[in-house]
CSV table of C-alpha atoms and ligand atoms in Angstrom, one decimal:
chain,number,residue,atom,x,y,z
A,1,MET,CA,122.5,124.1,102.5
A,2,LYS,CA,119.8,124.3,99.0
A,3,ALA,CA,116.6,124.8,99.2
A,4,LEU,CA,114.0,125.4,97.2
A,5,GLN,CA,111.2,127.3,98.6
A,6,LEU,CA,107.1,128.7,97.4
A,7,PHE,CA,107.1,131.4,98.9
A,8,GLY,CA,104.2,132.5,97.2
A,9,ASP,CA,101.8,132.6,94.5
A,10,ARG,CA,104.7,131.6,91.4
A,11,ASP,CA,107.1,132.3,93.6
A,12,LEU,CA,109.4,130.1,93.8
A,13,ARG,CA,113.3,131.2,95.3
A,14,LEU,CA,117.0,128.8,95.3
A,15,GLY,CA,118.9,129.5,98.2
A,16,GLU,CA,120.5,128.6,101.3
A,17,VAL,CA,119.3,127.1,104.2
A,18,GLU,CA,120.1,126.2,108.0
A,19,PRO,CA,120.8,122.2,106.8
A,20,PRO,CA,118.7,119.1,110.0
A,21,PRO,CA,120.4,118.2,113.0
A,22,PRO,CA,122.0,115.0,113.3
A,23,PRO,CA,118.9,113.2,113.0
A,24,GLY,CA,117.6,111.7,116.1
A,25,PRO,CA,116.9,108.1,117.3
A,26,GLY,CA,115.0,106.2,114.7
A,27,GLU,CA,115.9,108.9,111.9
A,28,VAL,CA,118.0,108.7,108.7
A,29,GLN,CA,119.4,111.6,107.1
A,30,ILE,CA,119.2,111.6,103.2
A,31,ARG,CA,120.4,113.0,100.6
A,32,VAL,CA,118.5,113.7,98.2
A,33,ARG,CA,119.2,113.6,94.7
A,34,ALA,CA,115.5,113.4,92.3
A,35,VAL,CA,112.7,115.1,92.8
A,36,GLY,CA,109.7,113.9,90.5
A,37,LEU,CA,107.3,116.8,90.0
A,38,ASN,CA,103.5,117.0,90.7
A,39,HIS,CA,100.1,118.1,89.8
A,40,ILE,CA,99.8,118.3,94.0
A,41,ASP,CA,103.1,120.4,93.5
A,42,VAL,CA,101.1,122.5,91.0
A,43,TRP,CA,98.5,123.4,92.9
A,44,GLY,CA,100.9,124.8,95.3
A,45,PHE,CA,102.5,126.5,92.8
A,46,ARG,CA,99.6,128.3,91.9
A,47,GLY,CA,98.2,129.8,95.6
A,48,MET,CA,95.9,126.6,96.4
A,49,ALA,CA,94.9,126.3,99.4
A,50,PHE,CA,97.2,128.7,100.5
A,51,ALA,CA,95.2,129.9,103.7
A,52,ARG,CA,95.6,126.3,105.1
A,53,ARG,CA,100.1,126.2,105.0
A,54,LYS,CA,102.7,127.8,106.1
A,55,LEU,CA,104.9,129.9,103.7
A,56,PRO,CA,107.4,129.6,103.0
A,57,VAL,CA,107.5,125.6,102.5
A,58,VAL,CA,110.4,123.4,100.5
A,59,VAL,CA,107.7,121.8,97.7
A,60,GLY,CA,108.7,118.8,95.8
A,61,ALA,CA,106.5,115.9,97.4
A,62,GLU,CA,108.1,112.5,96.2
A,63,ALA,CA,111.5,112.2,96.3
A,64,SER,CA,114.7,109.9,95.7
A,65,GLY,CA,117.9,110.3,97.3
A,66,GLU,CA,120.5,107.5,99.9
A,67,ILE,CA,121.2,107.2,103.7
A,68,ALA,CA,124.1,110.2,105.2
A,69,SER,CA,123.1,109.2,108.9
A,70,VAL,CA,121.5,107.1,110.9
A,71,GLY,CA,120.1,107.9,114.5
A,72,GLN,CA,119.6,105.8,116.9
A,73,GLY,CA,117.7,102.1,117.0
A,74,VAL,CA,118.0,101.9,113.1
A,75,SER,CA,119.5,98.9,111.5
A,76,ALA,CA,117.5,98.2,109.4
A,77,LEU,CA,118.9,101.1,106.3
A,78,VAL,CA,122.5,102.2,106.5
A,79,PRO,CA,124.8,105.4,105.0
A,80,GLY,CA,125.4,104.6,101.7
A,81,GLN,CA,122.1,103.0,101.3
A,82,ARG,CA,119.8,104.8,98.2
A,83,VAL,CA,115.8,105.1,99.1
A,84,VAL,CA,112.6,106.8,98.5
A,85,MET,CA,110.4,108.2,101.2
A,86,TYR,CA,107.1,108.3,101.5
A,87,GLY,CA,105.7,112.0,102.4
A,88,ALA,CA,102.8,111.5,104.2
A,89,MET,CA,103.4,112.5,108.1
A,90,THR,CA,101.8,108.8,108.9
A,91,CYS,CA,101.1,108.0,112.8
A,92,GLY,CA,101.9,104.4,112.7
A,93,ARG,CA,100.2,103.7,115.4
A,94,CYS,CA,96.2,104.1,113.9
A,95,ARG,CA,94.8,101.3,112.7
A,96,ALA,CA,95.3,102.0,109.7
A,97,CYS,CA,98.3,102.9,110.0
A,98,ARG,CA,99.4,99.6,111.4
A,99,GLU,CA,96.5,97.0,109.3
A,100,GLY,CA,99.0,99.1,106.2
A,101,ARG,CA,97.2,100.7,104.7
A,102,ASP,CA,98.4,104.2,105.0
A,103,ASN,CA,96.9,107.0,103.2
A,104,LEU,CA,93.6,106.5,105.8
A,105,CYS,CA,96.1,107.4,108.8
A,106,GLU,CA,93.6,108.9,111.2
A,107,GLU,CA,95.6,111.2,112.7
A,108,VAL,CA,98.4,112.3,109.1
A,109,GLY,CA,100.1,115.3,109.6
A,110,GLY,CA,100.3,116.6,106.6
A,111,ILE,CA,102.0,116.7,103.4
A,112,MET,CA,105.2,117.0,102.6
A,113,GLY,CA,105.7,119.4,99.9
A,114,PHE,CA,102.4,120.6,100.3
A,115,HIS,CA,101.8,121.2,103.3
A,116,LEU,CA,104.4,120.0,105.2
A,117,ASP,CA,108.6,121.4,104.0
A,118,GLY,CA,109.4,118.4,100.8
A,119,PHE,CA,111.8,117.1,99.5
A,120,SER,CA,113.4,120.0,97.6
A,121,ARG,CA,116.3,120.8,99.8
A,122,GLU,CA,120.3,118.5,99.7
A,123,PHE,CA,119.4,117.1,103.2
A,124,VAL,CA,116.1,115.5,105.2
A,125,ASN,CA,116.1,114.4,107.9
A,126,MET,CA,112.9,111.1,109.1
A,127,PRO,CA,111.8,108.4,110.5
A,128,ALA,CA,113.6,104.9,109.2
A,129,ARG,CA,109.6,103.6,109.1
A,130,LEU,CA,108.2,105.9,105.9
A,131,VAL,CA,111.5,105.4,104.3
A,132,LEU,CA,111.7,102.2,101.7
A,133,PRO,CA,115.0,101.0,100.2
A,134,VAL,CA,116.0,101.5,96.2
A,135,PRO,CA,116.4,97.5,94.5
A,136,ASP,CA,119.8,97.9,92.5
A,137,GLY,CA,119.4,98.7,88.7
A,138,VAL,CA,117.3,101.7,89.7
A,139,SER,CA,118.1,104.6,88.4
A,140,PHE,CA,118.3,108.0,91.0
A,141,GLU,CA,115.5,109.6,88.6
A,142,ASP,CA,112.9,107.2,87.7
A,143,ALA,CA,113.0,105.6,91.5
A,144,ALA,CA,111.6,109.3,92.3
A,145,CYS,CA,108.9,108.7,90.6
A,146,ALA,CA,107.7,106.0,92.9
A,147,PRO,CA,106.6,107.2,96.1
A,148,ILE,CA,103.9,109.3,93.9
A,149,ALA,CA,102.9,108.4,90.2
A,150,TYR,CA,104.3,104.6,90.4
A,151,GLY,CA,102.7,104.0,93.5
A,152,THR,CA,99.8,106.0,92.9
A,153,VAL,CA,99.4,104.1,89.8
A,154,GLN,CA,99.0,101.1,91.7
A,155,HIS,CA,97.0,101.5,94.2
A,156,MET,CA,94.4,102.8,91.2
A,157,LEU,CA,94.9,99.8,89.5
A,158,PHE,CA,95.3,97.1,91.7
A,159,ASP,CA,94.3,98.1,94.8
A,160,ASN,CA,90.6,100.1,94.1
A,161,ALA,CA,89.6,98.6,90.2
A,162,ARG,CA,90.7,95.1,91.2
A,163,LEU,CA,92.0,94.8,87.8
A,164,GLU,CA,92.7,91.7,85.9
A,165,PRO,CA,94.4,90.3,83.1
A,166,GLY,CA,93.1,90.7,80.5
A,167,GLU,CA,90.6,93.7,81.1
A,168,SER,CA,90.0,96.3,79.2
A,169,ILE,CA,91.2,99.5,80.0
A,170,LEU,CA,90.4,103.3,79.2
A,171,VAL,CA,93.1,105.8,80.5
A,172,HIS,CA,93.2,109.0,80.1
A,173,ALA,CA,96.1,111.2,79.3
A,174,GLY,CA,98.1,109.0,78.0
A,175,GLY,CA,101.2,111.2,78.1
A,176,SER,CA,101.5,112.3,81.6
A,177,GLY,CA,103.2,110.6,83.5
A,178,ILE,CA,100.5,109.0,85.3
A,179,GLY,CA,99.0,108.4,82.3
A,180,THR,CA,102.7,106.6,80.9
A,181,ALA,CA,102.4,104.0,84.0
A,182,ALA,CA,99.3,103.1,83.6
A,183,ILE,CA,99.8,102.1,80.1
A,184,ARG,CA,102.8,100.2,81.4
A,185,MET,CA,101.3,98.7,84.1
A,186,ALA,CA,98.4,97.3,82.0
A,187,LYS,CA,100.2,96.3,79.0
A,188,ALA,CA,102.6,94.1,82.1
A,189,ILE,CA,99.6,91.7,83.0
A,190,GLY,CA,98.1,91.8,79.2
A,191,CYS,CA,94.9,94.4,79.4
A,192,THR,CA,93.7,96.0,76.4
A,193,VAL,CA,94.6,99.6,76.3
A,194,PHE,CA,92.5,102.7,75.3
A,195,THR,CA,93.9,105.8,75.1
A,196,THR,CA,93.5,109.9,75.0
A,197,VAL,CA,96.0,112.3,74.5
A,198,GLY,CA,95.4,115.7,72.7
A,199,ASP,CA,98.1,116.0,69.6
A,200,ASP,CA,99.3,113.7,67.3
A,201,ALA,CA,102.9,113.5,68.4
A,202,LYS,CA,101.2,111.5,71.9
A,203,ALA,CA,98.9,109.7,69.7
A,204,ASP,CA,103.1,107.5,68.5
A,205,ARG,CA,104.4,107.5,71.8
A,206,ALA,CA,101.4,106.3,73.1
A,207,ARG,CA,101.3,103.2,71.5
A,208,GLY,CA,105.0,102.3,71.0
A,209,LEU,CA,104.0,102.4,75.0
A,210,GLY,CA,102.0,99.8,74.2
A,211,ALA,CA,98.5,101.6,73.8
A,212,ASP,CA,95.9,98.7,71.4
A,213,HIS,CA,93.5,102.1,70.6
A,214,VAL,CA,94.7,105.8,70.8
A,215,ILE,CA,92.4,108.4,70.4
A,216,ASN,CA,92.8,111.7,69.7
A,217,TYR,CA,90.5,113.8,73.0
A,218,ARG,CA,90.8,117.5,70.0
A,219,SER,CA,89.8,115.2,67.7
A,220,GLU,CA,87.0,112.9,68.1
A,221,ARG,CA,84.9,112.1,70.9
A,222,PHE,CA,86.4,109.5,73.0
A,223,GLU,CA,83.5,107.9,74.4
A,224,GLY,CA,81.7,107.6,70.6
A,225,GLU,CA,85.2,106.1,69.8
A,226,VAL,CA,85.4,103.5,72.0
A,227,ARG,CA,82.2,102.8,72.5
A,228,ARG,CA,82.7,102.1,68.2
A,229,LEU,CA,85.7,100.1,69.0
A,230,THR,CA,84.3,97.8,72.3
A,231,LYS,CA,80.5,97.4,70.2
A,232,ARG,CA,79.1,99.0,72.6
A,233,ARG,CA,79.9,97.0,75.0
A,234,GLY,CA,82.4,99.6,76.4
A,235,VAL,CA,85.5,98.6,79.2
A,236,ASP,CA,86.2,97.6,82.5
A,237,VAL,CA,87.9,100.4,83.7
A,238,VAL,CA,88.1,104.2,83.0
A,239,PHE,CA,91.2,105.2,85.0
A,240,GLU,CA,90.5,108.9,85.5
A,241,HIS,CA,91.8,111.8,86.6
A,242,VAL,CA,90.9,114.5,84.5
A,243,GLY,CA,87.8,115.5,86.2
A,244,ALA,CA,84.7,118.5,84.9
A,245,GLY,CA,85.9,117.6,81.6
A,246,THR,CA,85.1,114.1,80.7
A,247,TRP,CA,83.4,112.6,83.5
A,248,ASN,CA,80.0,112.1,81.8
A,249,GLY,CA,82.3,111.2,78.4
A,250,SER,CA,84.1,108.4,81.0
A,251,LEU,CA,81.2,106.5,82.3
A,252,LEU,CA,80.0,106.1,79.1
A,253,CYS,CA,82.6,104.2,78.0
A,254,LEU,CA,82.0,102.0,81.5
A,255,LYS,CA,80.8,98.1,80.8
A,256,ARG,CA,77.6,97.3,83.4
A,257,GLY,CA,79.4,96.6,86.4
A,258,GLY,CA,82.1,98.8,85.2
A,259,ARG,CA,84.5,100.4,88.1
A,260,LEU,CA,86.3,103.9,87.5
A,261,VAL,CA,88.2,104.8,89.3
A,262,THR,CA,90.0,108.2,89.5
A,263,CYS,CA,92.6,110.0,91.5
A,264,GLY,CA,92.5,114.4,90.1
A,265,SER,CA,90.1,117.1,88.5
A,266,THR,CA,92.5,118.3,86.3
A,267,SER,CA,90.1,120.3,84.5
A,268,GLY,CA,87.4,121.6,86.9
A,269,VAL,CA,86.1,120.0,90.1
A,270,SER,CA,82.4,120.6,90.0
A,271,THR,CA,80.5,117.9,87.8
A,272,SER,CA,76.9,116.6,87.3
A,273,MET,CA,75.9,112.9,86.0
A,274,ASN,CA,72.8,111.3,86.0
A,275,LEU,CA,72.1,108.9,89.2
A,276,MET,CA,69.2,106.8,87.7
A,277,GLN,CA,72.9,105.8,85.4
A,278,LEU,CA,75.1,105.0,88.2
A,279,PHE,CA,72.9,102.5,89.8
A,280,GLN,CA,71.1,100.7,86.7
A,281,GLN,CA,73.9,100.9,85.1
A,282,GLN,CA,76.0,99.0,88.6
A,283,TYR,CA,78.5,101.4,88.4
A,284,ARG,CA,82.0,101.2,91.0
A,285,ILE,CA,83.9,104.9,91.5
A,286,THR,CA,86.6,104.8,94.3
A,287,GLY,CA,87.8,107.8,94.9
A,288,SER,CA,92.1,107.4,94.6
A,289,PHE,CA,94.4,109.7,96.6
A,290,GLY,CA,98.1,108.9,96.9
A,291,CYS,CA,99.0,105.5,98.7
A,292,ARG,CA,100.5,102.9,100.3
A,293,MET,CA,103.6,102.3,101.4
A,294,ALA,CA,103.0,98.7,100.1
A,295,ASN,CA,102.4,100.2,96.7
A,296,ILE,CA,106.1,102.5,96.4
A,297,THR,CA,108.0,98.9,97.0
A,298,ASP,CA,106.2,96.5,94.4
A,299,SER,CA,105.9,99.4,91.9
A,300,LEU,CA,110.0,99.2,92.2
A,301,ALA,CA,110.5,96.0,91.8
A,302,LYS,CA,108.4,96.6,88.7
A,303,MET,CA,111.0,98.9,88.0
A,304,ALA,CA,113.5,96.3,88.0
A,305,GLY,CA,112.0,94.7,86.4
A,306,GLY,CA,112.2,96.3,83.1
A,307,LEU,CA,108.9,98.5,83.7
A,308,THR,CA,110.5,101.4,84.0
A,309,PRO,CA,109.0,105.7,84.3
A,310,VAL,CA,108.6,108.0,81.3
A,311,LEU,CA,110.5,110.4,81.3
A,312,ASP,CA,110.0,113.4,79.7
A,313,GLU,CA,112.7,115.8,80.9
A,314,VAL,CA,115.1,115.9,83.5
A,315,LEU,CA,115.6,118.8,84.3
A,316,PRO,CA,117.9,120.9,87.8
A,317,ILE,CA,116.7,122.1,90.5
A,318,ALA,CA,116.9,126.1,89.4
A,319,ASP,CA,114.8,125.0,86.3
A,320,PHE,CA,111.7,123.6,88.8
A,321,ALA,CA,108.9,126.5,88.5
A,322,ARG,CA,109.4,125.7,83.6
A,323,GLY,CA,109.4,121.6,84.9
A,324,LEU,CA,106.1,123.4,86.9
A,325,GLU,CA,104.6,125.1,83.4
A,326,LYS,CA,104.9,121.9,81.0
A,327,LEU,CA,102.8,120.2,83.5
A,328,GLU,CA,100.1,123.1,83.1
A,329,SER,CA,100.9,123.2,79.8
A,330,ARG,CA,100.5,119.7,79.4
A,331,ARG,CA,103.6,119.7,77.1
A,332,VAL,CA,105.0,117.1,78.3
A,333,PHE,CA,105.0,113.1,77.9
A,334,GLY,CA,105.9,111.6,80.8
A,335,LYS,CA,107.9,112.3,83.5
A,336,VAL,CA,110.2,115.2,83.8
A,337,ILE,CA,111.9,115.5,86.9
A,338,ALA,CA,114.5,117.5,89.2
A,339,THR,CA,117.5,116.7,90.4
A,340,LEU,CA,120.4,118.2,93.2
D,4,ZN,ZN1,97.8,106.7,111.0
C-alpha cells in the first residue's frame, strides 16, 4: 500500500509499505481518505526532536476514513462507516483516561504522525476505542479537521477559557486553520471577535467569517488597536498560538481577570513577562495541547450543523510537502487537506 514517510529533515517520500495485518481483537482497520496538515507536522518536517523519534515515520496526525474491517469483539463500528481517529495512543486505563481527560493520559504512548506512524497511508489499524463516527453530511475533507484543528479550538475555547456567549475575544492569526475555526465558533455563540491577520486580503476574508474587528498586525500594533476599540477595557479572552512575538501584547489586551489560552509558539518559545501585571490584573493563563475525544465529537456535531471548516486547499498526498511549506510561510487561509 501507499504511505508517505519522513526520513529526515525535509525528506518526505511517497512509497510502498507492507499493509497492516487483519485487525486484532478490539481493533478496526481503516481506509484513510483525508489527512489534515498541522503545525505539528511542520515541527516534524523541520527535524524537531528527531533524537527521540523513530525514523522513517509515516506522517499525518489527523485524518478521516472509513472502516474497512473490524476485529473480534468490536460491535459499535461496522465496515463502510465513516470515522475519524484520535491520534494519541492513550492507555484507556489511567484516571485521566477514565475521566475523559484523554489529552492528560498519564501513560500516553506517543502522538501518531510524530512519535509513532501516522495516518498518511492507505490502511491503518487502530483500537476501536480511539475511533469516532462521523455524522452524515460531513465530508471526509471537513471531518479530517476535527481531531486536531476543531478539537483543539473546542477544548481551548470551551474547556479551558470557558468562553461565554456575549464575551469578547481576540483570536490571533485569524487566517490560520485554528484561527478560522476559533472565529467561527466564537461568532456562533454571539461573541465579539477581534482578530489579527498579516495582509489585507486575509482581512477581507476574516470579516467574511464574521470577525467584528480585523487588525493587520504588520501595519498596526494590535494591542493598541484592541485597547482603543474596547475603550481601554480589554477583552475577556485571548486565543494565543503565536508565542513570543505577541505574548506581552496579548496580556495587554486582556481586561482585569481576563483569560489567555495558548496552544502554540510559532514565533518563538521563550519570553519574559511582568509578574506584577499577572497578579494585579488577576489574569488566568492556560496552556492547551490537543483535546479530549469528547471535543472531537462536539466538533463533528458542529460541522453537521453547518459550522464547517474553511479549507485553503485540498491537495493530493504526493503534494504534502508543498502543503507544509504553505503552512510554514503562512500563505494560507484555513486548512490544508491531503487526500489519498
Ligand atoms: Zn491514560
